[in-house]
Short mmCIF file of C-alpha atoms in Angstrom, two decimals:
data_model
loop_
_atom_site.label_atom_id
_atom_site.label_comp_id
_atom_site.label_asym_id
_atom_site.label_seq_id
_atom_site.Cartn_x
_atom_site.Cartn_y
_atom_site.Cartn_z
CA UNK A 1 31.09 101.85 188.62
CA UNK A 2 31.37 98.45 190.33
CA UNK A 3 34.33 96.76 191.03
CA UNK A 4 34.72 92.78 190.55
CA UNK A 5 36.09 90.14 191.99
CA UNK A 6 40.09 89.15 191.56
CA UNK A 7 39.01 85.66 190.07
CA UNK A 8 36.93 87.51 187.27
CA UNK A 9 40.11 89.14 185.62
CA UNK A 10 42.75 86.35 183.70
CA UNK A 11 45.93 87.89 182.64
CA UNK A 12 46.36 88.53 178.98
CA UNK A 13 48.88 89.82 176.64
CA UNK A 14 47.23 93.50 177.46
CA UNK A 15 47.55 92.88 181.43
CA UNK A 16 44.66 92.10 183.70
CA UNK A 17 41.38 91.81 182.06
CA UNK A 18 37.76 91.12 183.35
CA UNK A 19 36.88 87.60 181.97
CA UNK A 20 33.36 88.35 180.90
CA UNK A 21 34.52 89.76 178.32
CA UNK A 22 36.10 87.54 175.10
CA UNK A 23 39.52 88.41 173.41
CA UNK A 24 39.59 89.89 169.84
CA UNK A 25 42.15 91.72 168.11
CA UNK A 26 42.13 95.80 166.20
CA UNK A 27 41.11 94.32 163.47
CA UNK A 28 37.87 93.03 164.88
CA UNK A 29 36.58 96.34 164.74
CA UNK A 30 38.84 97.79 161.51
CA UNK A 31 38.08 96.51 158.41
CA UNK A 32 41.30 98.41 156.70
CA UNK A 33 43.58 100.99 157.24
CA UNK A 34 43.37 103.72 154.53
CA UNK A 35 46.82 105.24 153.40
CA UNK A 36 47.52 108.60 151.51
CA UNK A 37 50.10 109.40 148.75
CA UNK A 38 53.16 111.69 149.84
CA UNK A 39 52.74 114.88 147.58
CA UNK A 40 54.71 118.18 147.29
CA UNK A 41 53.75 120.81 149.62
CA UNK A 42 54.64 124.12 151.30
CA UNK A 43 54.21 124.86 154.92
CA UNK A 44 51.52 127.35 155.98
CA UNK A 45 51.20 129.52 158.73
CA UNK A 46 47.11 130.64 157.86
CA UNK A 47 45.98 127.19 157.15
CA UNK A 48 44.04 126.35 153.68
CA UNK A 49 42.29 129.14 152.03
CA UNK A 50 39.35 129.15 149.88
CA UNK A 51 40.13 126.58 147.10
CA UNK A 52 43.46 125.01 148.59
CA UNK A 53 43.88 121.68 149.80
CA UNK A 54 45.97 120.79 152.54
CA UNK A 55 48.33 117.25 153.67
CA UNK A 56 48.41 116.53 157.00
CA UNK A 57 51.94 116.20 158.93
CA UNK A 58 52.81 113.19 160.94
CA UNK A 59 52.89 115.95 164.03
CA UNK A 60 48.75 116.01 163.17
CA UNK A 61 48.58 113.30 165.79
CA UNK A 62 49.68 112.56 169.53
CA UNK A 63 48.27 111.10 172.57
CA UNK A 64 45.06 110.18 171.35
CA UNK A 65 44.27 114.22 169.58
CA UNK A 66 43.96 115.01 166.24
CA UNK A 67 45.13 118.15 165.33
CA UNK A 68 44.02 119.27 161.80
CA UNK A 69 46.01 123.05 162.01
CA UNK A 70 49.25 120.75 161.31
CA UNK A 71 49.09 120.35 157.61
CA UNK A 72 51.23 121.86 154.72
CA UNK A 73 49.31 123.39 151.34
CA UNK A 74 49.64 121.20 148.38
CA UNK A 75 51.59 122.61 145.35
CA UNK A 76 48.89 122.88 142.33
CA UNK A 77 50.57 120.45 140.43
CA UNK A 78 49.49 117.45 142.85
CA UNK A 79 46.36 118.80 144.18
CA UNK A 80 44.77 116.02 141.65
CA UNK A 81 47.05 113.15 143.16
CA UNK A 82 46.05 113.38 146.52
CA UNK A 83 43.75 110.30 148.39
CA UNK A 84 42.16 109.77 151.50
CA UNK A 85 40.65 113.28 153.06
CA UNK A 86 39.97 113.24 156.74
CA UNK A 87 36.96 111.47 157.85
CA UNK A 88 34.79 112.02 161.18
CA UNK A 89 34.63 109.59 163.68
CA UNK A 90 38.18 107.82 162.69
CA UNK A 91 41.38 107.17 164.07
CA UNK A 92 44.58 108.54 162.51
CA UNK A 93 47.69 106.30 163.03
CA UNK A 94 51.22 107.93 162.39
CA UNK A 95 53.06 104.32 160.40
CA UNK A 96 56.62 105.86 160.79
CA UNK A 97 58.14 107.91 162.89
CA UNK A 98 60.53 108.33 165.47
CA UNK A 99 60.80 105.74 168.08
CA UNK A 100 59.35 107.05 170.58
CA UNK A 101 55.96 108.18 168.28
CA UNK A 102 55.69 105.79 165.12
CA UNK A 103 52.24 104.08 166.25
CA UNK A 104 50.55 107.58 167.97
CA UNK A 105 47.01 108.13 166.66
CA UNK A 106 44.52 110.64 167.55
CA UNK A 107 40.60 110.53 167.10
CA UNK A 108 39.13 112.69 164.41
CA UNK A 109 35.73 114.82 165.72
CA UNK A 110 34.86 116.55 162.64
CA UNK A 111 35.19 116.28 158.59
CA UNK A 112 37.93 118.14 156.89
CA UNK A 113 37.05 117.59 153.47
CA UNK A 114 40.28 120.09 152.63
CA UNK A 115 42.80 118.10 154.68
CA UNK A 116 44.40 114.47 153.14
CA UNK A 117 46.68 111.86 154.33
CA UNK A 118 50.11 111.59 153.72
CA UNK A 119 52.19 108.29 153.24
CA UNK A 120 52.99 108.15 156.44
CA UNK A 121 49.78 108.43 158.04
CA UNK A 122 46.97 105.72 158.16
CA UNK A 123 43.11 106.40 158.57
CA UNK A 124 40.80 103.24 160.00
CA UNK A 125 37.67 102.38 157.97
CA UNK A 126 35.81 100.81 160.39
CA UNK A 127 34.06 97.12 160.35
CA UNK A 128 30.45 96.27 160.22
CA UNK A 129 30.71 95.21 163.96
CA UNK A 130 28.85 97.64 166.54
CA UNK A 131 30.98 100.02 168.54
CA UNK A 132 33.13 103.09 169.33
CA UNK A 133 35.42 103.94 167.24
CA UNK A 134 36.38 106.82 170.41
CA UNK A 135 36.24 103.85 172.72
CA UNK A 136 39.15 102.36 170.52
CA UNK A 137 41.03 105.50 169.97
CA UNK A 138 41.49 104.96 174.03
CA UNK A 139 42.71 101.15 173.79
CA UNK A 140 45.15 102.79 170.93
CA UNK A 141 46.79 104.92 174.08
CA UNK A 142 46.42 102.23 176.50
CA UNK A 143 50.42 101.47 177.70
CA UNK A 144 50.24 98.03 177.09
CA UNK A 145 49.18 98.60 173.46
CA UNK A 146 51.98 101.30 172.91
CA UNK A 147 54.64 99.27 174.19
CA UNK A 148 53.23 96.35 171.84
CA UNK A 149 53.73 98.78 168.83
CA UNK A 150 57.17 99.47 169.78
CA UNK A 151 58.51 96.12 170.02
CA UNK A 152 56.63 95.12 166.64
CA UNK A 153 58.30 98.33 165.02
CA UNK A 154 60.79 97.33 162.38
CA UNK A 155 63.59 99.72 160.56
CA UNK A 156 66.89 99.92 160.44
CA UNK A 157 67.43 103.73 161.45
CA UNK A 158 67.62 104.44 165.15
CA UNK A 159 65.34 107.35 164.66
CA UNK A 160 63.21 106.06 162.38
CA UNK A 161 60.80 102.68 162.55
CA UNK A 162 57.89 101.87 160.46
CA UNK A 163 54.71 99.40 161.55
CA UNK A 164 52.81 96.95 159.42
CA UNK A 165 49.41 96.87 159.16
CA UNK A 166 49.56 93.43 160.20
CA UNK A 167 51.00 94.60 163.40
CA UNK A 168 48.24 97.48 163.76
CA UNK A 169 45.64 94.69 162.92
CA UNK A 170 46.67 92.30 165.25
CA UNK A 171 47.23 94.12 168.21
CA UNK A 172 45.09 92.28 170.96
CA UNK A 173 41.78 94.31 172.97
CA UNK A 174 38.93 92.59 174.53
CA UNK A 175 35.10 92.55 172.49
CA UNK A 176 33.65 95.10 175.28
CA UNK A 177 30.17 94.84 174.88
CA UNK A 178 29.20 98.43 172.73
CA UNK A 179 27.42 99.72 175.69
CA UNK A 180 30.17 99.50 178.05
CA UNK A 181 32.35 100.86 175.19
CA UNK A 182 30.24 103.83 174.98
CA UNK A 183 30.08 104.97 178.66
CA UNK A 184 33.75 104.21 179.05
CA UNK A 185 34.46 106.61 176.21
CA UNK A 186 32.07 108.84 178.00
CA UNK A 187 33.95 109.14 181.13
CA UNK A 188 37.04 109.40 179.60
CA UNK A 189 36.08 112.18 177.16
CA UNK A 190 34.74 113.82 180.40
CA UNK A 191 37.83 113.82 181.34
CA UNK A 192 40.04 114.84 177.97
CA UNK A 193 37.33 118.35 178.32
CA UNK A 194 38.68 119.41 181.33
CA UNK A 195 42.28 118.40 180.54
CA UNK A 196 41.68 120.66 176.86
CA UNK A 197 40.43 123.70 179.34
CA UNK A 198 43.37 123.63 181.47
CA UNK A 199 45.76 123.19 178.34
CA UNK A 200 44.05 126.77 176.89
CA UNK A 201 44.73 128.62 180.56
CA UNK A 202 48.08 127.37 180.37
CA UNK A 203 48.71 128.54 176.49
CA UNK A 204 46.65 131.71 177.39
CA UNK A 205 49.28 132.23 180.80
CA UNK A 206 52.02 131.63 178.90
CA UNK A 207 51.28 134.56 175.94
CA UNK A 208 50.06 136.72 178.71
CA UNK A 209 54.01 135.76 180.26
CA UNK A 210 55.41 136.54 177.20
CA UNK A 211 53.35 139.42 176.37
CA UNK A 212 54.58 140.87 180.08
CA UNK A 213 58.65 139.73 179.02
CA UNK A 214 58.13 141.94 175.95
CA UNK A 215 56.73 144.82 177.86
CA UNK A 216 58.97 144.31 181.06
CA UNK A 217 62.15 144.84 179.52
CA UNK A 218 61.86 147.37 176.98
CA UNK A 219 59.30 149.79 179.21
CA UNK A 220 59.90 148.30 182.56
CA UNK A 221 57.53 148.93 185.55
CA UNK A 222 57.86 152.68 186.30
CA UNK A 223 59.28 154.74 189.54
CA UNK A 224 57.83 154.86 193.22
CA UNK A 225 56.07 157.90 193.47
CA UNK A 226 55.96 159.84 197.22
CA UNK A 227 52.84 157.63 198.10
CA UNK A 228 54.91 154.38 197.11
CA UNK A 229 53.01 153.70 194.05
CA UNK A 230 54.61 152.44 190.83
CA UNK A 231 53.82 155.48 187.98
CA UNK A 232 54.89 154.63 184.76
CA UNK A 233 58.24 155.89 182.83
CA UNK A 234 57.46 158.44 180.87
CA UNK A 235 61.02 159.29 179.57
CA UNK A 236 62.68 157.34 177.35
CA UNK A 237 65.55 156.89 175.32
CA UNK A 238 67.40 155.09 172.18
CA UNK A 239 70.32 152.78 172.78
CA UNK A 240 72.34 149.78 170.92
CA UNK A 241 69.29 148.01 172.19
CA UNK A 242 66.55 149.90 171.26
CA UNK A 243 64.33 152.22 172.87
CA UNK A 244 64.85 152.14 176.77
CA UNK A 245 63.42 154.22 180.01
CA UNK A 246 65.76 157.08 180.37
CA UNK A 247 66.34 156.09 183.96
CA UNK A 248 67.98 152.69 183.08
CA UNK A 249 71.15 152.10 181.78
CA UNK A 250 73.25 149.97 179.52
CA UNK A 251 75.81 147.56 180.83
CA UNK A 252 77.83 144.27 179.79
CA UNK A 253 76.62 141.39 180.91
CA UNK A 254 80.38 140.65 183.05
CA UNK A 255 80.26 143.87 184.54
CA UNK A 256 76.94 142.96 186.31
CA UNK A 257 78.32 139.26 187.40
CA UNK A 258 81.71 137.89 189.37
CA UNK A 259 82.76 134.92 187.73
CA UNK A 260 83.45 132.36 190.60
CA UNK A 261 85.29 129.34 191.52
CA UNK A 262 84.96 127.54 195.19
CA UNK A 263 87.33 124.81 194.21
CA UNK A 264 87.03 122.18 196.92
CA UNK A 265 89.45 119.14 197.99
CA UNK A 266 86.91 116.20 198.15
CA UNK A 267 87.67 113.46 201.06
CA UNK A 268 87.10 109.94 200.00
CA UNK A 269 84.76 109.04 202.19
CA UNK A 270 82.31 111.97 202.54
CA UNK A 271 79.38 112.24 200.62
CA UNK A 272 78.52 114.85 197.73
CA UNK A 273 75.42 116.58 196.68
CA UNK A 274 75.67 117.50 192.59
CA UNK A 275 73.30 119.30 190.73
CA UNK A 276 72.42 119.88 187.02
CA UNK A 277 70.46 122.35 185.02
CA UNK A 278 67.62 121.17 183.16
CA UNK A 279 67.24 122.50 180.07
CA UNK A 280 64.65 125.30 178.64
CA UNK A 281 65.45 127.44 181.77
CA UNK A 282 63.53 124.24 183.88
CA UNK A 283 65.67 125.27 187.08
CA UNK A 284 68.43 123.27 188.62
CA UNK A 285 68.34 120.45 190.24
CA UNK A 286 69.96 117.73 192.41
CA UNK A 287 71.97 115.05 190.17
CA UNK A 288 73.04 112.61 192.65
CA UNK A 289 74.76 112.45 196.30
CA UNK A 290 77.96 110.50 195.94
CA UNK A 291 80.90 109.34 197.83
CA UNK A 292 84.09 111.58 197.38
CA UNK A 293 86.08 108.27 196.25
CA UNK A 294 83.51 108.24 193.64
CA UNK A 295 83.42 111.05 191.78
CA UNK A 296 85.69 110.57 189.11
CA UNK A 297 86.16 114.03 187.66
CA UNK A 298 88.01 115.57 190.98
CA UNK A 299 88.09 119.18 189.76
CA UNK A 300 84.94 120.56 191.22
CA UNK A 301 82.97 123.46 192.62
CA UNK A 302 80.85 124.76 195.74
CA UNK A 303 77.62 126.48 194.89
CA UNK A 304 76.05 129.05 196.84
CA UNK A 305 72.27 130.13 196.75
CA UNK A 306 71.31 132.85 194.49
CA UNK A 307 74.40 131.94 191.94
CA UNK A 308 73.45 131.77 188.52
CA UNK A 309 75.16 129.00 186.89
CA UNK A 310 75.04 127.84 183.19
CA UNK A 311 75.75 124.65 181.69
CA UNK A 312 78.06 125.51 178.80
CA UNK A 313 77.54 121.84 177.01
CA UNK A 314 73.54 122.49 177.15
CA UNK A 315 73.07 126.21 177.27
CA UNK A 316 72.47 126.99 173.89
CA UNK A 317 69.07 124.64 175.05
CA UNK A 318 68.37 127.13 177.92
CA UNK A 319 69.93 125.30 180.39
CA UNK A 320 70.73 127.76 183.46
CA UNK A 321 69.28 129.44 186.21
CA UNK A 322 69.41 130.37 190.02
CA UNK A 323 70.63 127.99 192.39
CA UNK A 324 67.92 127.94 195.01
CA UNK A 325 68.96 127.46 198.94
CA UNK A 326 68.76 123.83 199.65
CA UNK A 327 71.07 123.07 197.29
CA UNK A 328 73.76 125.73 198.83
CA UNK A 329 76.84 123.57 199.04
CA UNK A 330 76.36 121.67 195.96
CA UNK A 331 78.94 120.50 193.72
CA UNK A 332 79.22 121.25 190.09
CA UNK A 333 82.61 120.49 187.80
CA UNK A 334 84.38 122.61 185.66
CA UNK A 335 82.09 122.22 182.64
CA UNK A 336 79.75 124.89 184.44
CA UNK A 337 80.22 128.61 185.05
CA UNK A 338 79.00 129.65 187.76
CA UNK A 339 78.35 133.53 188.38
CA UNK A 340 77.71 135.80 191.23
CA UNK A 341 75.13 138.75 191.15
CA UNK A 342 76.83 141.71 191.70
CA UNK A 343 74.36 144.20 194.60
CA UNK A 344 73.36 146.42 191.74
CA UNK A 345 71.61 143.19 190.16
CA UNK A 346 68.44 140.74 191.27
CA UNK A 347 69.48 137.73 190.01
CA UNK A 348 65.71 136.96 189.14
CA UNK A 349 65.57 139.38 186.99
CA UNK A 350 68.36 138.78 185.35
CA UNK A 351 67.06 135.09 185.36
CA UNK A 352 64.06 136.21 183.43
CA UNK A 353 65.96 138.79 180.96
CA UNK A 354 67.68 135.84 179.44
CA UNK A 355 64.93 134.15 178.62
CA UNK A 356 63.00 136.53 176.36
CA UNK A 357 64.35 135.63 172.42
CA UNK A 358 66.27 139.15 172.07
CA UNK A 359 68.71 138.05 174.87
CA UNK A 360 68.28 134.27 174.57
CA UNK A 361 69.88 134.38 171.28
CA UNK A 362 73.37 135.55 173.15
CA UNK A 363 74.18 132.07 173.81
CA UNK A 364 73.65 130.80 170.38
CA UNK A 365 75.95 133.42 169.23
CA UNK A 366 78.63 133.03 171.31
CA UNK A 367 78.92 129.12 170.82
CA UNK A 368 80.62 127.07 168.42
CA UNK A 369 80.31 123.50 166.62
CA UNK A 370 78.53 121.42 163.89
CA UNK A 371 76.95 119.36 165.93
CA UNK A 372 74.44 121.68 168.50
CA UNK A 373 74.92 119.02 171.23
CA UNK A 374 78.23 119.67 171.13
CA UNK A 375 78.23 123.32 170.52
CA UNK A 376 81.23 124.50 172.72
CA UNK A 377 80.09 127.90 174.65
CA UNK A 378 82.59 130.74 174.68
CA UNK A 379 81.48 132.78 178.46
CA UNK A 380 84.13 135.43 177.68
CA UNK A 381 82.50 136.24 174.27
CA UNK A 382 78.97 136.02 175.88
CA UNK A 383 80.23 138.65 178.97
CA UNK A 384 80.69 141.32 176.76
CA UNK A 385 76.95 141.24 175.45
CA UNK A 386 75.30 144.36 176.50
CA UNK A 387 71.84 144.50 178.69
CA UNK A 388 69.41 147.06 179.72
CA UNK A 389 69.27 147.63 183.54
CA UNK A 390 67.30 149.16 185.39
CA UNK A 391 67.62 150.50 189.09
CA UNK A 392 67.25 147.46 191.43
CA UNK A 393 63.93 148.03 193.04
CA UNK A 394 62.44 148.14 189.88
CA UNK A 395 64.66 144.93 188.77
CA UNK A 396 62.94 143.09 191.86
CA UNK A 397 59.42 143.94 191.02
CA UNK A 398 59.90 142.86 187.07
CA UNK A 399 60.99 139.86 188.70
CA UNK A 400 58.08 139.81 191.18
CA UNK A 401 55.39 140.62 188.48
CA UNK A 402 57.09 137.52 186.55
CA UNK A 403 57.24 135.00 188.85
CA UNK A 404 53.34 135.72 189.61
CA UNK A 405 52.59 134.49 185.93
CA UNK A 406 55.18 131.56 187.09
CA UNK A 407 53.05 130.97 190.01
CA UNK A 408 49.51 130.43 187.95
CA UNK A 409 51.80 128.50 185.37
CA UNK A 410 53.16 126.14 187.88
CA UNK A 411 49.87 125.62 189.54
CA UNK A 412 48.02 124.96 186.04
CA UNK A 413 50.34 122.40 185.46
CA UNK A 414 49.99 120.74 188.47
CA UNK A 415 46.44 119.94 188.10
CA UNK A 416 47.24 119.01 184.97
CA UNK A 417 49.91 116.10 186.04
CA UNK A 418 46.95 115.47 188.82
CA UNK A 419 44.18 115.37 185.97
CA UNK A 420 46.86 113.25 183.52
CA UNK A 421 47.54 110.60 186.47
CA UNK A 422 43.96 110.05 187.10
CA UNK A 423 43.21 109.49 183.14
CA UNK A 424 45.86 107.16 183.03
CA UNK A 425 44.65 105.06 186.10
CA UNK A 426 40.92 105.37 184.46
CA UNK A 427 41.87 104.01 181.63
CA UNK A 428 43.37 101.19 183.25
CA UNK A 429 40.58 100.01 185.44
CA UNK A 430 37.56 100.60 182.28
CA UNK A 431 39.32 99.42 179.63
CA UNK A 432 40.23 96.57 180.91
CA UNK A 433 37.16 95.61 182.78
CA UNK A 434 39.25 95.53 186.20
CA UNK A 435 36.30 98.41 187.33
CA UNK A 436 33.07 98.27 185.30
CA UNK A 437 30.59 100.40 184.27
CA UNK A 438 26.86 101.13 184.76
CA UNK A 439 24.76 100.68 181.58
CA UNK A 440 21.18 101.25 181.21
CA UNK A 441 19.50 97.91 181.11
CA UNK A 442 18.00 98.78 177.64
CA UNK A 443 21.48 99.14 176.52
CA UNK A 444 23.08 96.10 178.26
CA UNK A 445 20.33 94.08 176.17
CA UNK A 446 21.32 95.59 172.82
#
């Protein structure tokens, strides 16, 4: 790749592009956008069998992927009224959808002759003019274009807009030559292969994770024997929640926890530290660091590390977990309950317990409301919940043979943000010409 000079780029409606190359629009290289025809259909968790036909979701697309398990079956009665099956080599674009996704598209590698559009989903036929359909499927993801989409998005629902066409059509990329196009695409698909193999490990860790929850807590890890190695159980025994280890017992969930309250006087002109929980069990962390005098709900709360605390406006989304040591001293109001591990629990394991389904489901059951973001939580209902606990030590190394899988999770995902950052610079610099690409003389004369 070769880099040019500042005076060869000219700012355009897309950002910064190299001025050897000429301005066109979508439709330059789409000669029409092929709809389907919304039919009846039932969802499917086997995909189409022999002799079915299938109708793709909106969901079938996102960030530039096509994903052809998302369909429903079609009912017999329309199997003759459906249009438009799924083509090779074309881009899908979702026409309405939320906000935040009406305008996502996602290349298509292979025929599905069984698989058809829906209304709400377009297909491009492309024109007679050379070039890469995958090179365009990139432009589609390319943040200027997106944001171009969203302001030419039209509907009178907040969470749901609708694009023309026209808009689709007339959305502004440069006429890269179709050699450059092609080793662009090239590069970047280089780059969407390793981001697919680190997406697998992660789905693969995360079954293995959940595999392990399943295990953990209904057959634990074993005792230490005399040598210090962990044998497994080999007693068990039925309970109100199942089939246990004879060795562990069966307690509420309040008679494991202190429920506590550090109520602080705040001085005006010291400063603050609050936290929040993220939701999904994501952790907590640090909200903002504010001046006494402006905190406007006074009644608050000292945290300590190792606490567990729970959001009771957002738990029934996950949202607790362990306070971790440099936020000791934190602040939380009175919205949160915050609890304290009694010594006959590890807090991490407790931490993980709650996130397997069985237990999860606790603080669905013990909230209230219509609305579930504004489901009211009821703690006192929720500490009477019974769970299986087992002697400490072996608590800590559930915990520890947990938070491995945790480890490799958090790592995969960090070369993922690393690999997703580099894309997105990538596809800044090629697309737009700002760094260009090596071609093959042959080529460049083609």
């Amino acid at each position: 790749m070769r880099a040019p000079g500042g005076d060869s780029l000219r700012d355009t409606s897309v950002g910064l592009v190299t001025s050897d190359w000429e301005m066109g629009v979508v439709g330059d290289f789409v000669a029409a956008l092929q709809a389907g025809v919304s039919v009846n259909a039932v969802e499917t968790d086997t995909g189409c069998a022999q002799g079915e036909v299938g109708v793709l979701k909106t969901s079938a697309v996102l960030r530039g992927k096509f994903f052809p398990a998302q369909h429903k079956i079609v009912v017999p009665e329309d199997v003759n009224r459906v249009a438009t099956s799924v083509v090779a080599d074309r881009i899908i674009i979702s026409r309405m959808n939320t906000p935040a996704l009406v305008g996502e598209s996602g290349y298509v590698t292979a025929d599905e002759p069984n698989l058809f559009l829906p209304d709400r989903l377009w297909q491009t036929e492309p024109s007679p003019r050379p070039h890469s359909q995958r090179w365009l499927a990139y432009w589609l993801q390319h943040s200027s274009i997106r944001r171009l989409i969203a302001s030419g998005a039209t509907g009178t629902s907040n969470s749901m807009k609708n694009i023309s066409k026209e808009t689709v059509l007339s959305l502004p990329i440069p006429r890269t030559p179709l050699p450059e196009q092609q080793r662009i695409a090239a590069i970047l698909m280089a780059l969407d292969d390793k981001l697919d193999v680190i997406a697998r490990q992660i789905e693969a860790t995360q079954t293995l994770k959940q595999g392990l929850m399943q295990t953990l807590f209904s057959r634990g890890v074993g005792a230490n024997d005399a040598d210090g190695r962990w044998v497994p159980h080999a007693e068990f025994k039925d309970c109100e929640l199942g089939t246990i280890p004879a060795a562990w017992s069966v307690s509420s969930i309040g008679s494991l926890f202190e429920v506590v309250e550090r109520a602080i006087r705040m001085a005006d002109e010291q400063s603050y530290r609050r936290v929040t929980v993220k939701r999904r069990y994501g952790g907590i962390e640090l909200r903002d660091e504010q001046r006494g005098s402006d905190i406007k709900v006074k009644s608050q709360f000292a945290l300590e590390a190792g606490d567990f605390l729970i959001s009771e406006r957002q738990i029934v989304h996950g949202a607790c977990g362990i306070v971790p040591s440099w936020l000791a001293g934190a602040l939380v109001s009175n919205e949160y309950l915050v609890l304290k591990a009694k010594p006959s629990v590890d807090v991490r394991y407790f931490n993980y317990l709650v996130q397997q389904l069985k237990y999860a489901k606790y603080f669905m059951l013990c909230s209230q409301g219509v609305d579930i973001e504004k489901f009211l939580f009821k703690p006192k209902d929720w500490l009477k919940k019974l769970v299986p606990v087992p002697p400490v030590v072996e608590q800590a190394r559930i915990a520890d043979v947990l938070a491995t899988a945790d480890e490799k999770l958090n790592a995969l995902s960090a070369k993922q943000n690393e690999l997703q950052q580099v894309k997105r610079g990538l596809m800044q610099k090629l697309l737009t010409g700002e760094w260009r690409v090596s071609v093959d003389a042959s080529a460049a004369g083609t």
